[in-house]
Amino acid sequence: MAMKSHQSVEPISSHAGNLRRRAEEKLKKELSEKQLSRQSDVGRRLYDQRINQIEIEMLTEEFNKLRQKITSSPPSHSLQDSPERSYFFLNREGQICDAKFPGTSAANANSKKWIGRSLGECGRQGGSELLQACLNGLFESDEKKTCELSFDQEISQNIFGVKLPLYASIEAVADDEKRLCLVVVEDISKRKIAREREESSNTTLAMLNKTIAASSNEIFMFDAQSLSFTFANQRALENLGYTMEELRWLTPADIQAHVFNEEMDNHISYLLSHAQSVRKFRAVHLRRNCSMYPVEIYLQLFERETDSYFIAIAQDTSSQVAAESKLKSIVESADAIIWATGSDSKIEFLSDQVRDILGYNADQFIGTSLVDMIDAGYFHLSDKEKLVEGFRQVAKGGSRVSDVRCRAKQADGSWRWFSVNMTPSRSLDGEVSQIVGVMHDIHAQKLAEEALLQLNQDLDSRVREEIQRNKDKDLLLQRQSRLAAMGEMIGNIAHQWRQPLNSLGLILGDLEDAALYGECDLPYIQTAVGKSKNIIQKMSSTIDDFRHFFRADKSHGPFNLRQVTDECLNLVEAGMKSHNIDIVVKCDHDVVVVGYANEYSQAVMNILSNAREAIVEQNRTDGKIVIEIGEEDGFGVHSVTDNGGGIPSEVLPKIFEPHFTTKEQGVGIGLYMSLISIEKNMRGKINVENVAGGARFSIVMPKS
């Protein structure tokens, strides 16, 4: 609540503009003009003191008059001074000019600190506005105004040094000149709280009456002596078909089926003997039209000094009985053994399916504990631990247990597999009061599972054999790939050696001619031998290059695509030139990828060899292979494009399959091994597509 700022307020005498003038006039009447004219300084001071004294007398007279005015008005309460009342003189703005707290001398002693403050400062939310509205109405009329306010006691304690009432009745009256008003604050906290409690109790009672009236259960009250009905709620009247006036002439025996009257008398006698305060039992109510319906009754005795009476709450159990009947038929038709035990594990219910499935009579197990049945050999001893643990988990932990697989002995001594589910049922206090179990016959399923397990074991053996055959097949493919690579290597060596061998032949022919013509001296021979040695060294170097290229190197690491390309071109250069095939390499900068460099080189060699053969088959004299090296989205991209006419569309999806080839003497493993090497061993990607005039193979590899 917003606090009003403290303003300086003059003493209440200054609000009477003519008070001093009136006091002076009164004093002049008491003194003669001669006495007034001869006053000394001391006399003047005595004169001023007398004026002040007259002012106080007149002010006291005015306060008494105002007090008499509010007292003479018809009050809502007695206005005699008491500790429950406080008095405040307020101006038109609601500021305190004076205050009085009867019975609180400490507060009266410090009354100056209240002057200038607003009484509304201590009011709870909306209190200041309510008080000001009351004052406005007061100064605009001659009538006394009343209202109720609620004060914040902590704030009033801090401001005034005294706690104002939590709830207060306000009575105010203005003086004749409409300058001041007297406000009487009376503590009505006790009455207010009592009234609120009474209203709350009445509200609660009304809600209780509504609840009873709207209850779905029948509620009766009848006298403990005459047993005549004194009350019945709407549901009871509707179910029975009586009016309340008609029911007052009846007793519980009149609305019970005849066979339950004696039982009802026994319950009433039992309660009257104070053996127990509440009885619960089942009965059948008889309607006015003679139809009947089952009920469950809670009967309780209430005793007072003057009389005693019974309250009966009857629940219509027609739907429950129907549900129980339906449940019974479901249990009887279920293809499972259903049982129920108490928390002590003793069998309370066992369905008749135990006779149909296991060959036993259900009655022979009623009252027997589950542990005793296991110890007696009705369940397989090896299943005892999991059965007992499952039951303990339900009984102690209150959680549901599903699919506990165990074996139960049949009457003929053979064992049968069951899946046991156990569910707890709780009482009103939350404790597990009953455990319901269902035993599903899974014997056929268990036999099928065992057969399937055996089949899986056989299948596993077959799979291992097939895997081994595939491994052998892969080894065979690898051998074939190596042989094919060796054939390619020998062909490339032949291309690389053809020119050096021709050069050696020319040197030998030249030596023969020189010998015939007598020109063969020692320096000539030494020159020829030197040239021959250089050629032989070059041929030996070629063999080393091929041997290095095809060695089984499994070192995984980074390698440069341009360097691999150059090494491959050195080996196939002679073969390409012999068929007039031009090779163009486009590479703006080095691209380093991660993998097995030798395996990658063999894949590139395989692609270059296929491109060469495609161009040769087309009998092209302008054969061309374009090799492009670059990167895209963090991957290295290596493509080989030829102008060998492309790959037929029906063949294109199959070229990476093992043993698929379009060559007359091909084995169809080159591209398959390249696919395995790139995608499986190095986590790359290889694909092929037809382009204008030829085909393009692209290899995508993760960058280093």
mmCIF file of N, CA and C in Angstrom, residues 344-347 364-379 381 384 388:
data_model
loop_
_atom_site.group_PDB
_atom_site.id
_atom_site.type_symbol
_atom_site.label_atom_id
_atom_site.label_comp_id
_atom_site.label_asym_id
_atom_site.label_seq_id
_atom_site.Cartn_x
_atom_site.Cartn_y
_atom_site.Cartn_z
ATOM 1 N N ASP A 344 0.515 -64.099 3.210
ATOM 2 C CA ASP A 344 1.260 -65.212 3.829
ATOM 3 C C ASP A 344 1.574 -66.313 2.834
ATOM 4 N N SER A 345 1.282 -66.096 1.549
ATOM 5 C CA SER A 345 1.562 -67.018 0.424
ATOM 6 C C SER A 345 0.656 -68.241 0.400
ATOM 7 N N LYS A 346 -0.385 -68.300 1.253
ATOM 8 C CA LYS A 346 -1.289 -69.449 1.235
ATOM 9 C C LYS A 346 -2.348 -69.275 0.155
ATOM 10 N N ILE A 347 -2.630 -70.355 -0.577
ATOM 11 C CA ILE A 347 -3.573 -70.324 -1.690
ATOM 12 C C ILE A 347 -4.991 -70.088 -1.170
ATOM 13 N N GLN A 364 -7.671 -79.431 -3.270
ATOM 14 C CA GLN A 364 -6.608 -80.039 -2.487
ATOM 15 C C GLN A 364 -5.469 -79.059 -2.187
ATOM 16 N N PHE A 365 -5.424 -77.920 -2.890
ATOM 17 C CA PHE A 365 -4.341 -76.959 -2.671
ATOM 18 C C PHE A 365 -4.785 -75.731 -1.868
ATOM 19 N N ILE A 366 -6.077 -75.550 -1.623
ATOM 20 C CA ILE A 366 -6.556 -74.384 -0.863
ATOM 21 C C ILE A 366 -5.978 -74.429 0.549
ATOM 22 N N GLY A 367 -5.367 -73.313 0.989
ATOM 23 C CA GLY A 367 -4.748 -73.235 2.313
ATOM 24 C C GLY A 367 -3.299 -73.670 2.338
ATOM 25 N N THR A 368 -2.802 -74.181 1.211
ATOM 26 C CA THR A 368 -1.402 -74.601 1.141
ATOM 27 C C THR A 368 -0.546 -73.437 0.650
ATOM 28 N N SER A 369 0.614 -73.244 1.266
ATOM 29 C CA SER A 369 1.479 -72.139 0.850
ATOM 30 C C SER A 369 2.243 -72.528 -0.408
ATOM 31 N N LEU A 370 2.674 -71.496 -1.134
ATOM 32 C CA LEU A 370 3.406 -71.718 -2.375
ATOM 33 C C LEU A 370 4.722 -72.440 -2.110
ATOM 34 N N VAL A 371 5.406 -72.084 -1.016
ATOM 35 C CA VAL A 371 6.688 -72.725 -0.674
ATOM 36 C C VAL A 371 6.477 -74.210 -0.377
ATOM 37 N N ASP A 372 5.381 -74.520 0.342
ATOM 38 C CA ASP A 372 5.090 -75.932 0.647
ATOM 39 C C ASP A 372 4.845 -76.724 -0.634
ATOM 40 N N MET A 373 4.191 -76.120 -1.616
ATOM 41 C CA MET A 373 3.931 -76.805 -2.886
ATOM 42 C C MET A 373 5.238 -77.071 -3.630
ATOM 43 N N ILE A 374 6.187 -76.111 -3.548
ATOM 44 C CA ILE A 374 7.490 -76.325 -4.197
ATOM 45 C C ILE A 374 8.239 -77.440 -3.492
ATOM 46 N N ASP A 375 8.258 -77.387 -2.151
ATOM 47 C CA ASP A 375 8.971 -78.420 -1.383
ATOM 48 C C ASP A 375 8.345 -79.793 -1.573
ATOM 49 N N ALA A 376 7.038 -79.820 -1.838
ATOM 50 C CA ALA A 376 6.353 -81.105 -2.038
ATOM 51 C C ALA A 376 6.595 -81.665 -3.432
ATOM 52 N N GLY A 377 7.304 -80.935 -4.280
ATOM 53 C CA GLY A 377 7.658 -81.452 -5.592
ATOM 54 C C GLY A 377 6.684 -81.126 -6.696
ATOM 55 N N TYR A 378 5.725 -80.210 -6.435
ATOM 56 C CA TYR A 378 4.780 -79.847 -7.497
ATOM 57 C C TYR A 378 5.417 -78.908 -8.528
ATOM 58 N N PHE A 379 6.519 -78.246 -8.130
ATOM 59 C CA PHE A 379 7.304 -77.446 -9.069
ATOM 60 C C PHE A 379 8.730 -77.981 -9.094
ATOM 61 N N LEU A 381 12.526 -78.420 -8.733
ATOM 62 C CA LEU A 381 13.387 -77.884 -7.690
ATOM 63 C C LEU A 381 14.332 -76.802 -8.229
ATOM 64 N N LYS A 384 12.856 -73.280 -8.055
ATOM 65 C CA LYS A 384 12.392 -72.795 -6.755
ATOM 66 C C LYS A 384 12.883 -71.376 -6.477
ATOM 67 N N VAL A 388 10.329 -68.228 -5.753
ATOM 68 C CA VAL A 388 10.276 -67.618 -4.419
ATOM 69 C C VAL A 388 10.703 -66.157 -4.483
#
